[in-house]
Short mmCIF file of C-alpha atoms in Angstrom, two decimals:
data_model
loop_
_atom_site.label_atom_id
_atom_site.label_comp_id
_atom_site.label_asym_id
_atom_site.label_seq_id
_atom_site.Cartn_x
_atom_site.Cartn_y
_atom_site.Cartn_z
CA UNK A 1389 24.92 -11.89 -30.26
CA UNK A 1390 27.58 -9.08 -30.45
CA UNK A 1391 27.22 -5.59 -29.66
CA UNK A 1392 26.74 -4.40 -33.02
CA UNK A 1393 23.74 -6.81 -34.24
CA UNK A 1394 22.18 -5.78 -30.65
CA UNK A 1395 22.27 -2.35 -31.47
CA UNK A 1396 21.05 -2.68 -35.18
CA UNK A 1397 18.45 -5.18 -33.78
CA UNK A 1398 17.32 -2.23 -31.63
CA UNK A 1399 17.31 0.17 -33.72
CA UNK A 1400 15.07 -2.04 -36.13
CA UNK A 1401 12.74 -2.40 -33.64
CA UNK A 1402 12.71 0.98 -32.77
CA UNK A 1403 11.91 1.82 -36.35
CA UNK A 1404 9.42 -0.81 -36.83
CA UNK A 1405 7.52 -0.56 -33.50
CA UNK A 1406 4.66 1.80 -33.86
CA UNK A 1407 4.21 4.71 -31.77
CA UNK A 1408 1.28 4.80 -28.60
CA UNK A 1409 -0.79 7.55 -28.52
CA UNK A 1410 -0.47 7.85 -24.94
CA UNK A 1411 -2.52 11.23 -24.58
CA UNK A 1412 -5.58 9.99 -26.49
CA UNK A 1413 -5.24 6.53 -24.41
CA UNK A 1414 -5.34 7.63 -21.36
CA UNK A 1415 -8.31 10.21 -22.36
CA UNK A 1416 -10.33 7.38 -23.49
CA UNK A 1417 -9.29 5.29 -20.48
CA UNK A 1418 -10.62 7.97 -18.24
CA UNK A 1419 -13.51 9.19 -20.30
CA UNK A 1420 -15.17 5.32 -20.32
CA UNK A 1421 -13.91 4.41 -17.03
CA UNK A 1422 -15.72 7.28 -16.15
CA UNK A 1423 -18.79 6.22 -17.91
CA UNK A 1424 -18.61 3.18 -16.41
CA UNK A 1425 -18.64 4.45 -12.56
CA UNK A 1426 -21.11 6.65 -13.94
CA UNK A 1427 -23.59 3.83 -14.56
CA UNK A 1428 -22.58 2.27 -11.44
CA UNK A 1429 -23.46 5.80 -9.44
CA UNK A 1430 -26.74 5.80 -11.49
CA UNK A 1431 -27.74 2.25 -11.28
CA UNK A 1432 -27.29 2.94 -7.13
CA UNK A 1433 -29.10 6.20 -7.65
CA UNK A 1434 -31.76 4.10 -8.93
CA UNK A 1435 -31.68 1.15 -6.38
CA UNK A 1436 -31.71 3.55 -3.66
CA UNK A 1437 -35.17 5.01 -5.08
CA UNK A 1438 -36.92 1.42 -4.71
CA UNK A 1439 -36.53 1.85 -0.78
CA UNK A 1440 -33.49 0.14 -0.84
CA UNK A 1441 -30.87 1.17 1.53
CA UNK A 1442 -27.59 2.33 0.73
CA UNK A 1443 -25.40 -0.47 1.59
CA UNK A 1444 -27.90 -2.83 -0.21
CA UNK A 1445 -27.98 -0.72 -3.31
CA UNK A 1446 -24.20 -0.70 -3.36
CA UNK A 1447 -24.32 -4.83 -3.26
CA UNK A 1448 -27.19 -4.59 -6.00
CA UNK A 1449 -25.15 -2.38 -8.07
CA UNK A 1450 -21.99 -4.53 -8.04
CA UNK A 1451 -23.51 -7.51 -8.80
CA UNK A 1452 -25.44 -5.87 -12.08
CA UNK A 1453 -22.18 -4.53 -12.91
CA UNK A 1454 -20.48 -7.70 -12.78
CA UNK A 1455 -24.01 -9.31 -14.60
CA UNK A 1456 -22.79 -6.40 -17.47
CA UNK A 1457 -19.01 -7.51 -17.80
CA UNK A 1458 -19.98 -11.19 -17.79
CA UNK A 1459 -22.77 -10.73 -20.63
CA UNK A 1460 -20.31 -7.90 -22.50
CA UNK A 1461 -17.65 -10.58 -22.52
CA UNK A 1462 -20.06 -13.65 -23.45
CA UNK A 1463 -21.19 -11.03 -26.54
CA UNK A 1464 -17.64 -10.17 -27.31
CA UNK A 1465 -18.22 -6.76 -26.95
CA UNK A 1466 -15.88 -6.01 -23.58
CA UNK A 1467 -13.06 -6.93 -25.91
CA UNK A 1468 -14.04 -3.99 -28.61
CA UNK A 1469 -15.33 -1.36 -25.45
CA UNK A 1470 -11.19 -2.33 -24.25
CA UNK A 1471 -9.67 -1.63 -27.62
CA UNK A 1472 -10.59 1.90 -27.44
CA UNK A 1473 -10.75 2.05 -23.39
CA UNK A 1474 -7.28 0.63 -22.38
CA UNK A 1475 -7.53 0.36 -18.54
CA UNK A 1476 -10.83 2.26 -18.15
CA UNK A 1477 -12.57 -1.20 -18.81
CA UNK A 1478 -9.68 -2.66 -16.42
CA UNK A 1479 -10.02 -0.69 -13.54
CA UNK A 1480 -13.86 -0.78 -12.44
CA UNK A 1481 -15.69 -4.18 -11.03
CA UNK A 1482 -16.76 -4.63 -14.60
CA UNK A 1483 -13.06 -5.87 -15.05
CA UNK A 1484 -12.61 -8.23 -12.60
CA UNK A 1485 -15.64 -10.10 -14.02
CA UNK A 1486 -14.46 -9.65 -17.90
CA UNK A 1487 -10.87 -11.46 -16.33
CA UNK A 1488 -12.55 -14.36 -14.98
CA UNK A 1489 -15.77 -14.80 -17.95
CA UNK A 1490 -12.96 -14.34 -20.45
CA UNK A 1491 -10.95 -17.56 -20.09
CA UNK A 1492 -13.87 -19.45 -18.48
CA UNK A 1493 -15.53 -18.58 -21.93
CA UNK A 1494 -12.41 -19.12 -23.83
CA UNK A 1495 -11.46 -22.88 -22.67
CA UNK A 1496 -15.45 -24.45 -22.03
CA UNK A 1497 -14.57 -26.77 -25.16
CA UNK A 1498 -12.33 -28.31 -23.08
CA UNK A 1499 -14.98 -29.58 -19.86
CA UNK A 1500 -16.41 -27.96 -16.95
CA UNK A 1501 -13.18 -29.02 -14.35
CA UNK A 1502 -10.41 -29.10 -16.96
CA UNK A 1503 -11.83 -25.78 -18.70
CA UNK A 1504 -13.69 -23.53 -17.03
CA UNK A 1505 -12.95 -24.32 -13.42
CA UNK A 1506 -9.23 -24.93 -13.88
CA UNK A 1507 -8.61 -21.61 -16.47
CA UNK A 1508 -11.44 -19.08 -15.18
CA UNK A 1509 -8.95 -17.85 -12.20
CA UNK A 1510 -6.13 -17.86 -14.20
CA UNK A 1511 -6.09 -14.04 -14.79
CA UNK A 1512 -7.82 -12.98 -12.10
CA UNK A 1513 -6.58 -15.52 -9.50
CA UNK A 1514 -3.12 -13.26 -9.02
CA UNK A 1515 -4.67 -10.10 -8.44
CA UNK A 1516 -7.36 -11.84 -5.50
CA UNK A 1517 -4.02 -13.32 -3.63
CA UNK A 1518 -1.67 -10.15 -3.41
CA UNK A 1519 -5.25 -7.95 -3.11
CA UNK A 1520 -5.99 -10.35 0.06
CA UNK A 1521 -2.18 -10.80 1.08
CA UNK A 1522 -1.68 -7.06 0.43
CA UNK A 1523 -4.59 -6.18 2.84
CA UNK A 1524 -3.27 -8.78 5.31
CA UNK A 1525 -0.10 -6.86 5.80
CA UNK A 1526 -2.43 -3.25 5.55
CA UNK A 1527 -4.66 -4.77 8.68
CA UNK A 1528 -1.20 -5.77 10.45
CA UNK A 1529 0.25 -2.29 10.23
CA UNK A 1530 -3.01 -0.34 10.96
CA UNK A 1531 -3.21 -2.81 14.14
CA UNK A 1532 0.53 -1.91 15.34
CA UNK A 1533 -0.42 1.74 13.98
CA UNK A 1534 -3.70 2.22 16.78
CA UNK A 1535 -1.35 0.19 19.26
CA UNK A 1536 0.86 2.49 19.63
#
């Protein structure tokens, strides 16, 4: 491809490609991540008033929270909250368990080992090894760090 047909290829993507509303995306993004660590706050709030203790409510929380992302995906309606939301639904727990329901949903036609076991980590299987080899290398330096 020649200079010329690159530059009239990008300026026919340019004129084609539509434009993001980045303001009113990232408002949204904040707005229902917001809601969403709202709920989680709340749903501790509300653990905590069973005579649960903090550190249990916490676990109790994040495991309704992912119980909500699974059942949001199953219903197809993390999908349409994500539309609108961006990387408000991305951020929070209720995320993580939308990136591993979604593909396990997505591929069960195809078996239990072949389907959902092999493609359920597929998204979120990246993110757990740098997260784990990322606080690795965190634990090394705050070890050296209090060392010295």
């Amino acid at each position: 491809m020649n200079m010329e047909s690159k530059k009239n290829y990008s300026k026919m993507v340019e004129k084609e490609t539509t434009k993001s509303p980045i303001v009113k995306d990232c408002i949204f993004a904040f707005l229902i991540g917001g809601a969403i660590c709202t709920v989680g706050q709340g749903l501790t709030e509300l653990y905590m008033s069973f005579d649960m203790g903090k550190t249990q409510a916490q676990t109790v929380t994040s495991v309704t929270l992912v119980f909500l992302g699974v059942l949001l995906t199953a219903l197809h309606l993390y999908e349409k909250i994500a539309k609108y939301a961006g990387a408000g639904t991305l951020v929070p727990i209720t995320g993580f368990a939308n990136s591993v329901a979604s593909p396990a949903i997505e591929f069960k036609s195809e078996g239990f080992i072949l389907g959902v076991g092999a493609k359920m980590f597929s998204i979120a299987g990246p993110v757990i090894v740098y997260g784990v080899v990322a606080s690795v290398i965190y634990g090394v330096i705050y070890y050296i760090v209090q060392m010295l």
